[in-house]
mmCIF file of C-alpha atoms in Angstrom:
data_model
loop_
_atom_site.group_PDB
_atom_site.id
_atom_site.type_symbol
_atom_site.label_atom_id
_atom_site.label_comp_id
_atom_site.label_asym_id
_atom_site.label_seq_id
_atom_site.Cartn_x
_atom_site.Cartn_y
_atom_site.Cartn_z
ATOM 1 C CA UNK S 25 16.757 35.284 35.220
ATOM 2 C CA UNK S 26 14.760 33.170 32.720
ATOM 3 C CA UNK S 27 13.040 29.910 33.537
ATOM 4 C CA UNK S 28 15.328 27.985 31.163
ATOM 5 C CA UNK S 29 18.371 28.944 33.251
ATOM 6 C CA UNK S 30 16.670 27.973 36.523
ATOM 7 C CA UNK S 31 15.379 24.608 35.324
ATOM 8 C CA UNK S 32 18.206 23.744 32.913
ATOM 9 C CA UNK S 33 15.743 23.009 30.073
ATOM 10 C CA UNK S 34 13.700 24.983 27.517
ATOM 11 C CA UNK S 35 10.562 26.618 28.861
ATOM 12 C CA UNK S 36 8.247 24.691 26.493
ATOM 13 C CA UNK S 37 9.691 21.314 27.409
ATOM 14 C CA UNK S 38 8.898 19.308 30.555
ATOM 15 C CA UNK S 39 11.197 16.288 30.123
ATOM 16 C CA UNK S 40 14.194 15.327 28.008
ATOM 17 C CA UNK S 41 13.542 12.183 25.912
ATOM 18 C CA UNK S 42 15.828 9.188 26.312
ATOM 19 C CA UNK S 43 15.395 5.459 25.689
ATOM 20 C CA UNK S 44 17.797 3.243 27.627
ATOM 21 C CA UNK S 45 16.425 -0.283 27.099
ATOM 22 C CA UNK S 46 18.640 -2.795 25.301
ATOM 23 C CA UNK S 47 17.017 -5.348 23.027
ATOM 24 C CA UNK S 48 18.115 -8.964 22.597
ATOM 25 C CA UNK S 49 16.238 -9.322 19.307
ATOM 26 C CA UNK S 50 18.770 -9.123 16.425
ATOM 27 C CA UNK S 51 16.320 -7.217 14.187
ATOM 28 C CA UNK S 52 15.522 -4.587 16.818
ATOM 29 C CA UNK S 53 19.197 -4.353 17.816
ATOM 30 C CA UNK S 54 20.276 -3.684 14.210
ATOM 31 C CA UNK S 55 17.514 -1.124 13.623
ATOM 32 C CA UNK S 56 18.289 0.722 16.866
ATOM 33 C CA UNK S 57 21.926 0.981 15.786
ATOM 34 C CA UNK S 58 20.886 2.538 12.477
ATOM 35 C CA UNK S 59 18.505 4.932 14.248
ATOM 36 C CA UNK S 60 21.285 6.080 16.574
ATOM 37 C CA UNK S 61 23.471 6.990 13.585
ATOM 38 C CA UNK S 62 20.670 8.305 11.374
ATOM 39 C CA UNK S 63 20.526 11.983 10.394
ATOM 40 C CA UNK S 64 16.863 12.964 10.612
ATOM 41 C CA UNK S 65 17.581 16.308 8.952
ATOM 42 C CA UNK S 66 18.268 14.413 5.694
ATOM 43 C CA UNK S 67 15.493 11.833 5.891
ATOM 44 C CA UNK S 68 13.770 12.035 2.464
ATOM 45 C CA UNK S 69 10.374 10.866 3.764
ATOM 46 C CA UNK S 70 10.261 13.393 6.607
ATOM 47 C CA UNK S 71 11.602 16.208 4.420
ATOM 48 C CA UNK S 72 8.952 15.556 1.770
ATOM 49 C CA UNK S 73 6.206 15.510 4.407
ATOM 50 C CA UNK S 74 7.379 18.734 6.048
ATOM 51 C CA UNK S 75 7.810 20.527 2.721
ATOM 52 C CA UNK S 76 4.443 19.597 1.194
ATOM 53 C CA UNK S 77 2.404 18.733 4.294
ATOM 54 C CA UNK S 78 0.736 15.394 4.902
ATOM 55 C CA UNK S 79 -2.386 13.526 5.913
ATOM 56 C CA UNK S 80 -2.585 11.203 8.927
ATOM 57 C CA UNK S 81 -5.132 8.476 8.205
ATOM 58 C CA UNK S 82 -6.396 7.077 11.514
ATOM 59 C CA UNK S 83 -8.631 4.489 9.902
ATOM 60 C CA UNK S 84 -11.996 6.224 10.221
ATOM 61 C CA UNK S 85 -10.789 9.818 10.557
ATOM 62 C CA UNK S 86 -8.079 11.990 9.066
ATOM 63 C CA UNK S 87 -5.842 14.768 10.321
ATOM 64 C CA UNK S 88 -4.149 17.181 7.923
ATOM 65 C CA UNK S 89 -0.661 18.414 8.828
ATOM 66 C CA UNK S 90 0.278 21.764 7.253
ATOM 67 C CA UNK S 91 3.539 22.379 5.405
ATOM 68 C CA UNK S 92 6.463 23.437 7.571
ATOM 69 C CA UNK S 93 10.115 24.274 7.252
ATOM 70 C CA UNK S 94 12.404 21.333 6.535
ATOM 71 C CA UNK S 95 14.688 22.292 9.396
ATOM 72 C CA UNK S 96 13.839 20.189 12.469
ATOM 73 C CA UNK S 97 14.147 21.650 15.931
ATOM 74 C CA UNK S 98 16.547 19.799 18.219
ATOM 75 C CA UNK S 99 13.712 18.886 20.600
ATOM 76 C CA UNK S 100 11.612 17.404 17.777
ATOM 77 C CA UNK S 101 14.586 15.491 16.359
ATOM 78 C CA UNK S 102 15.398 14.011 19.775
ATOM 79 C CA UNK S 103 11.780 12.958 20.296
ATOM 80 C CA UNK S 104 11.625 11.363 16.826
ATOM 81 C CA UNK S 105 14.845 9.441 17.428
ATOM 82 C CA UNK S 106 13.858 8.067 20.828
ATOM 83 C CA UNK S 107 10.282 7.330 19.695
ATOM 84 C CA UNK S 108 11.552 5.353 16.708
ATOM 85 C CA UNK S 109 13.880 3.391 19.003
ATOM 86 C CA UNK S 110 10.959 2.450 21.229
ATOM 87 C CA UNK S 111 8.878 1.465 18.194
ATOM 88 C CA UNK S 112 11.438 -0.974 16.791
ATOM 89 C CA UNK S 113 12.111 -2.279 20.313
ATOM 90 C CA UNK S 114 8.422 -3.113 20.964
ATOM 91 C CA UNK S 115 7.516 -4.252 17.426
ATOM 92 C CA UNK S 116 6.349 -7.793 16.697
ATOM 93 C CA UNK S 117 8.698 -9.732 14.399
ATOM 94 C CA UNK S 118 6.935 -13.112 14.554
ATOM 95 C CA UNK S 119 6.518 -14.637 11.102
ATOM 96 C CA UNK S 120 2.979 -15.690 10.017
ATOM 97 C CA UNK S 121 1.546 -13.560 12.802
ATOM 98 C CA UNK S 122 -1.581 -11.500 12.129
ATOM 99 C CA UNK S 123 0.131 -8.498 13.711
ATOM 100 C CA UNK S 124 3.564 -8.520 12.065
ATOM 101 C CA UNK S 125 5.388 -5.204 12.709
ATOM 102 C CA UNK S 126 2.681 -4.080 15.158
ATOM 103 C CA UNK S 127 3.652 -2.242 18.343
ATOM 104 C CA UNK S 128 2.062 -4.150 21.207
ATOM 105 C CA UNK S 129 1.974 -1.168 23.551
ATOM 106 C CA UNK S 130 -0.185 1.865 24.233
ATOM 107 C CA UNK S 131 1.017 5.365 23.411
ATOM 108 C CA UNK S 132 1.063 6.228 27.115
ATOM 109 C CA UNK S 133 3.362 3.292 27.902
ATOM 110 C CA UNK S 134 5.487 4.208 24.910
ATOM 111 C CA UNK S 135 5.838 7.767 26.210
ATOM 112 C CA UNK S 136 6.755 6.457 29.653
ATOM 113 C CA UNK S 137 9.541 4.350 28.157
ATOM 114 C CA UNK S 138 11.165 7.369 26.508
ATOM 115 C CA UNK S 139 10.659 9.675 29.511
ATOM 116 C CA UNK S 140 7.956 11.808 27.872
ATOM 117 C CA UNK S 141 5.039 11.106 30.217
ATOM 118 C CA UNK S 142 4.436 14.309 32.167
ATOM 119 C CA UNK S 143 1.887 14.147 35.021
ATOM 120 C CA UNK S 144 0.588 17.600 35.908
ATOM 121 C CA UNK S 145 -0.531 18.680 39.356
ATOM 122 C CA UNK S 146 -4.170 18.065 40.416
ATOM 123 C CA UNK S 147 -6.588 20.842 39.549
ATOM 124 C CA UNK S 148 -10.334 21.424 39.860
ATOM 125 C CA UNK S 149 -10.840 20.004 36.382
ATOM 126 C CA UNK S 150 -8.367 17.123 36.763
ATOM 127 C CA UNK S 151 -8.464 16.126 40.423
ATOM 128 C CA UNK S 152 -6.008 13.235 39.891
ATOM 129 C CA UNK S 153 -3.705 15.206 37.650
ATOM 130 C CA UNK S 154 -3.407 14.964 33.891
ATOM 131 C CA UNK S 155 -1.146 12.715 31.833
ATOM 132 C CA UNK S 156 0.489 14.653 29.025
ATOM 133 C CA UNK S 157 2.502 12.963 26.242
ATOM 134 C CA UNK S 158 1.788 15.293 23.329
ATOM 135 C CA UNK S 159 5.412 15.277 22.036
ATOM 136 C CA UNK S 160 5.158 11.532 21.414
ATOM 137 C CA UNK S 161 1.748 11.889 19.744
ATOM 138 C CA UNK S 162 3.086 14.639 17.480
ATOM 139 C CA UNK S 163 6.125 12.515 16.614
ATOM 140 C CA UNK S 164 3.886 9.551 15.739
ATOM 141 C CA UNK S 165 1.692 11.762 13.549
ATOM 142 C CA UNK S 166 4.764 13.067 11.715
ATOM 143 C CA UNK S 167 5.976 9.510 11.105
ATOM 144 C CA UNK S 168 2.494 8.458 9.954
ATOM 145 C CA UNK S 169 2.181 11.411 7.549
ATOM 146 C CA UNK S 170 5.612 10.514 6.145
ATOM 147 C CA UNK S 171 4.466 6.916 5.583
ATOM 148 C CA UNK S 172 6.932 5.358 8.036
ATOM 149 C CA UNK S 173 4.243 4.067 10.427
ATOM 150 C CA UNK S 174 0.486 3.488 10.252
ATOM 151 C CA UNK S 175 -1.853 4.607 13.022
ATOM 152 C CA UNK S 176 -5.326 3.158 13.559
ATOM 153 C CA UNK S 177 -7.825 4.477 16.115
ATOM 154 C CA UNK S 178 -11.557 3.712 16.102
ATOM 155 C CA UNK S 179 -14.365 5.160 18.192
ATOM 156 C CA UNK S 180 -16.224 2.752 20.490
ATOM 157 C CA UNK S 181 -19.921 3.573 20.779
ATOM 158 C CA UNK S 182 -20.278 1.248 23.764
ATOM 159 C CA UNK S 183 -17.570 2.983 25.819
ATOM 160 C CA UNK S 184 -18.252 6.419 24.275
ATOM 161 C CA UNK S 185 -14.568 7.039 23.746
ATOM 162 C CA UNK S 186 -11.790 6.237 21.315
ATOM 163 C CA UNK S 187 -10.233 2.795 21.522
ATOM 164 C CA UNK S 188 -6.530 2.255 22.070
ATOM 165 C CA UNK S 189 -4.382 3.354 19.148
ATOM 166 C CA UNK S 190 -2.760 0.635 17.045
ATOM 167 C CA UNK S 191 0.670 1.340 15.579
ATOM 168 C CA UNK S 192 2.263 -0.555 12.685
ATOM 169 C CA UNK S 193 5.731 -0.145 11.193
ATOM 170 C CA UNK S 194 5.734 0.084 7.392
ATOM 171 C CA UNK S 195 8.531 -1.259 5.135
ATOM 172 C CA UNK S 196 9.391 2.354 4.215
ATOM 173 C CA UNK S 197 10.860 2.813 7.698
ATOM 174 C CA UNK S 198 13.586 0.272 6.891
ATOM 175 C CA UNK S 199 14.475 1.906 3.582
ATOM 176 C CA UNK S 200 14.521 5.372 5.205
ATOM 177 C CA UNK S 201 17.188 4.089 7.608
ATOM 178 C CA UNK S 202 19.237 2.561 4.785
ATOM 179 C CA UNK S 203 18.356 -1.043 5.690
ATOM 180 C CA UNK S 204 17.603 -3.472 2.868
ATOM 181 C CA UNK S 205 14.287 -5.308 3.142
ATOM 182 C CA UNK S 206 16.017 -8.558 2.152
ATOM 183 C CA UNK S 207 18.151 -8.296 5.288
ATOM 184 C CA UNK S 208 15.066 -7.870 7.487
ATOM 185 C CA UNK S 209 13.338 -10.748 5.716
ATOM 186 C CA UNK S 210 16.342 -13.023 6.204
ATOM 187 C CA UNK S 211 16.518 -12.223 9.922
ATOM 188 C CA UNK S 212 12.756 -12.774 10.350
ATOM 189 C CA UNK S 213 12.888 -16.204 8.709
ATOM 190 C CA UNK S 214 15.949 -17.279 10.695
ATOM 191 C CA UNK S 215 14.251 -16.179 13.917
ATOM 192 C CA UNK S 216 11.114 -18.093 12.884
ATOM 193 C CA UNK S 217 13.137 -21.320 12.500
ATOM 194 C CA UNK S 218 14.567 -20.803 15.992
ATOM 195 C CA UNK S 219 11.076 -20.167 17.437
ATOM 196 C CA UNK S 220 9.669 -23.311 15.817
ATOM 197 C CA UNK S 221 12.483 -25.391 17.324
ATOM 198 C CA UNK S 222 11.722 -23.821 20.713
ATOM 199 C CA UNK S 223 8.034 -24.861 20.495
ATOM 200 C CA UNK S 224 6.415 -21.557 19.441
ATOM 201 C CA UNK S 225 2.917 -22.030 17.964
ATOM 202 C CA UNK S 226 1.781 -19.180 15.702
ATOM 203 C CA UNK S 227 -1.836 -20.337 15.407
ATOM 204 C CA UNK S 228 -2.176 -20.559 19.178
ATOM 205 C CA UNK S 229 -0.789 -17.044 19.602
ATOM 206 C CA UNK S 230 -3.119 -15.567 16.937
ATOM 207 C CA UNK S 231 -6.124 -17.243 18.555
ATOM 208 C CA UNK S 232 -5.163 -15.891 21.997
ATOM 209 C CA UNK S 233 -4.874 -12.352 20.605
ATOM 210 C CA UNK S 234 -8.257 -12.647 18.908
ATOM 211 C CA UNK S 235 -9.957 -13.834 22.123
ATOM 212 C CA UNK S 236 -8.284 -11.056 24.114
ATOM 213 C CA UNK S 237 -9.615 -8.467 21.662
ATOM 214 C CA UNK S 238 -13.134 -9.894 21.935
ATOM 215 C CA UNK S 239 -13.093 -9.724 25.742
ATOM 216 C CA UNK S 240 -11.831 -6.155 26.003
ATOM 217 C CA UNK S 241 -13.908 -3.488 24.266
ATOM 218 C CA UNK S 242 -11.014 -1.014 24.412
ATOM 219 C CA UNK S 243 -8.966 -3.130 21.957
ATOM 220 C CA UNK S 244 -9.675 -2.674 18.281
ATOM 221 C CA UNK S 245 -10.521 -5.736 16.238
ATOM 222 C CA UNK S 246 -11.976 -4.425 12.958
ATOM 223 C CA UNK S 247 -9.327 -3.405 10.434
ATOM 224 C CA UNK S 248 -9.781 -0.556 7.992
ATOM 225 C CA UNK S 249 -9.230 -1.034 4.258
ATOM 226 C CA UNK S 250 -5.839 0.689 4.437
ATOM 227 C CA UNK S 251 -4.691 -1.599 7.260
ATOM 228 C CA UNK S 252 -5.874 -4.698 5.388
ATOM 229 C CA UNK S 253 -3.907 -3.545 2.356
ATOM 230 C CA UNK S 254 -0.795 -2.981 4.502
ATOM 231 C CA UNK S 255 -1.086 -6.450 6.079
ATOM 232 C CA UNK S 256 -1.467 -8.057 2.661
ATOM 233 C CA UNK S 257 1.574 -6.159 1.397
ATOM 234 C CA UNK S 258 3.696 -7.146 4.405
ATOM 235 C CA UNK S 259 2.594 -10.762 4.030
ATOM 236 C CA UNK S 260 3.554 -10.744 0.358
ATOM 237 C CA UNK S 261 6.937 -9.081 0.933
ATOM 238 C CA UNK S 262 8.107 -10.707 4.169
ATOM 239 C CA UNK S 263 6.137 -13.891 4.915
ATOM 240 C CA UNK S 264 6.817 -15.674 1.628
ATOM 241 C CA UNK S 265 10.320 -17.125 1.135
ATOM 242 C CA UNK S 266 12.239 -15.804 -1.851
ATOM 243 C CA UNK S 267 12.254 -19.045 -3.840
ATOM 244 C CA UNK S 268 8.471 -19.500 -3.475
ATOM 245 C CA UNK S 269 7.930 -15.888 -4.506
ATOM 246 C CA UNK S 270 10.029 -16.401 -7.660
ATOM 247 C CA UNK S 271 8.084 -19.570 -8.483
ATOM 248 C CA UNK S 272 4.777 -17.680 -8.111
ATOM 249 C CA UNK S 273 6.013 -14.968 -10.495
ATOM 250 C CA UNK S 274 7.103 -17.557 -13.072
ATOM 251 C CA UNK S 275 3.780 -19.382 -12.820
ATOM 252 C CA UNK S 276 1.859 -16.138 -13.218
ATOM 253 C CA UNK S 277 3.871 -15.217 -16.323
ATOM 254 C CA UNK S 278 3.410 -18.715 -17.802
ATOM 255 C CA UNK S 279 -0.351 -18.601 -17.219
ATOM 256 C CA UNK S 280 -0.522 -15.131 -18.786
ATOM 257 C CA UNK S 281 1.446 -16.246 -21.870
ATOM 258 C CA UNK S 282 -0.679 -19.388 -22.227
ATOM 259 C CA UNK S 283 -3.886 -17.347 -22.071
ATOM 260 C CA UNK S 284 -2.609 -14.972 -24.756
ATOM 261 C CA UNK S 285 -1.594 -17.910 -27.006
ATOM 262 C CA UNK S 286 -4.983 -19.570 -26.558
ATOM 263 C CA UNK S 287 -6.725 -16.305 -27.331
ATOM 264 C CA UNK S 288 -4.765 -15.989 -30.572
ATOM 265 C CA UNK S 289 -5.364 -19.595 -31.662
ATOM 266 C CA UNK S 290 -9.009 -19.588 -30.676
ATOM 267 C CA UNK S 291 -9.736 -16.204 -32.209
ATOM 268 C CA UNK S 292 -12.854 -16.495 -34.416
ATOM 269 C CA UNK S 293 -12.098 -16.170 -38.092
ATOM 270 C CA UNK S 294 -13.812 -13.387 -39.931
ATOM 271 C CA UNK S 295 -16.731 -14.708 -42.019
ATOM 272 C CA UNK S 296 -16.246 -14.405 -45.765
ATOM 273 C CA UNK S 297 -18.323 -11.808 -47.541
ATOM 274 C CA UNK S 298 -21.014 -12.913 -49.922
ATOM 275 C CA UNK S 299 -20.846 -12.047 -53.622
ATOM 276 C CA UNK S 300 -23.414 -9.295 -53.189
ATOM 277 C CA UNK S 301 -21.501 -7.751 -50.272
ATOM 278 C CA UNK S 302 -18.253 -7.904 -52.264
ATOM 279 C CA UNK S 303 -19.941 -6.125 -55.191
ATOM 280 C CA UNK S 304 -21.388 -3.377 -52.974
ATOM 281 C CA UNK S 305 -18.035 -2.807 -51.248
ATOM 282 C CA UNK S 306 -16.252 -2.672 -54.605
ATOM 283 C CA UNK S 307 -18.760 -0.095 -55.897
ATOM 284 C CA UNK S 308 -18.130 2.090 -52.837
ATOM 285 C CA UNK S 309 -14.336 1.773 -53.000
ATOM 286 C CA UNK S 310 -14.132 2.535 -56.726
ATOM 287 C CA UNK S 311 -16.853 5.199 -56.539
ATOM 288 C CA UNK S 312 -18.792 3.699 -59.478
ATOM 289 C CA UNK S 313 -21.669 5.944 -60.620
ATOM 290 C CA UNK S 314 -25.230 4.649 -60.862
ATOM 291 C CA UNK S 315 -25.508 4.844 -64.679
ATOM 292 C CA UNK S 316 -22.406 2.622 -64.973
ATOM 293 C CA UNK S 317 -24.052 0.020 -62.755
ATOM 294 C CA UNK S 318 -27.107 -0.001 -65.056
ATOM 295 C CA UNK S 319 -24.859 -0.559 -68.103
ATOM 296 C CA UNK S 320 -23.051 -3.408 -66.333
ATOM 297 C CA UNK S 321 -26.366 -5.075 -65.458
ATOM 298 C CA UNK S 322 -27.483 -4.894 -69.139
ATOM 299 C CA UNK S 323 -24.199 -6.431 -70.298
ATOM 300 C CA UNK S 324 -24.587 -9.274 -67.788
ATOM 301 C CA UNK S 325 -28.096 -9.954 -69.068
ATOM 302 C CA UNK S 326 -26.845 -9.992 -72.685
ATOM 303 C CA UNK S 327 -23.797 -12.152 -71.993
ATOM 304 C CA UNK S 328 -25.396 -14.475 -69.431
ATOM 305 C CA UNK S 329 -29.152 -14.644 -70.017
ATOM 306 C CA UNK S 330 -29.467 -17.883 -68.031
ATOM 307 C CA UNK S 331 -28.253 -16.300 -64.734
ATOM 308 C CA UNK S 332 -30.888 -15.352 -62.203
ATOM 309 C CA UNK S 333 -30.741 -11.778 -60.950
ATOM 310 C CA UNK S 334 -29.493 -11.666 -57.351
ATOM 311 C CA UNK S 335 -27.763 -15.050 -57.434
ATOM 312 C CA UNK S 336 -24.070 -15.365 -56.460
ATOM 313 C CA UNK S 337 -22.923 -16.140 -60.045
ATOM 314 C CA UNK S 338 -24.822 -13.042 -61.221
ATOM 315 C CA UNK S 339 -22.887 -10.778 -58.804
ATOM 316 C CA UNK S 340 -19.581 -12.539 -59.609
ATOM 317 C CA UNK S 341 -20.068 -11.670 -63.258
ATOM 318 C CA UNK S 342 -20.844 -8.066 -62.329
ATOM 319 C CA UNK S 343 -17.706 -7.875 -60.138
ATOM 320 C CA UNK S 344 -15.601 -9.051 -63.075
ATOM 321 C CA UNK S 345 -17.112 -6.427 -65.385
ATOM 322 C CA UNK S 346 -16.607 -3.637 -62.809
ATOM 323 C CA UNK S 347 -12.942 -4.538 -62.407
ATOM 324 C CA UNK S 348 -12.431 -4.662 -66.186
ATOM 325 C CA UNK S 349 -14.249 -1.342 -66.631
ATOM 326 C CA UNK S 350 -12.183 0.539 -63.983
ATOM 327 C CA UNK S 351 -8.734 -0.879 -64.720
#
């Protein structure tokens, strides 16, 4: 009899993932409902990543995921579903926070929440046992390669080990679930008004997080360029109210139009050509031969003996003769 019959589970799987916590946050509650109904086999972001492969950018290192079949195994789909539930449950939805959409939890705690933390028996190498949560790590890497989350993990020279991994939800996760970003933005702003009435201070919270990161060397503080770009994008898309964003767009377009109008009005006028330059250009355009120019000069001397050679009236007379000669 096989091991799967004896244990009631596949041989390669230690625990069955499940997430049973219920959130009171309206944003997390709505997202968890969409995740429960979502068909991961038809997720365009995951299908594109599995078909073409992907790159997991960890901030200062990269991991390349090879191309795979688009068909997800049931175990992988279950792990993705429960992991995504835990992510939206633990995410930060505080407006004007420096860590908006960040998961304030370690990967080990995240795996424990979804029943994927397997502690092996003590061995000679691991005398206290070994914590294994590779299914959750693989699920996070798949989501990161698909662009649904961002992972950041730096190496600490002082501790000689990697610091705790930071996880951020990207706006693409909402669109992959069929949730409009305007709906999320509306819920975030309404929750912010309720928090302000309750006495929540955003600046105080940001300062406390910064001091906590300075005290503990295992917490990352320096952001990579990709993370800074993501924070700026989230701030632009979710922190600003819609009316202020429209006003900024109108102002930017007005400033751009005004600059273009000023550039047109203040454009330097082309300097007029001198009589000599006009004559030389006319000779080139009409392809006047040299012997004709000598004849024209003799005529000018005969008709206008008082004109000085090389003066503007002298060249004006020559221009007139050239035009009459080549008409």
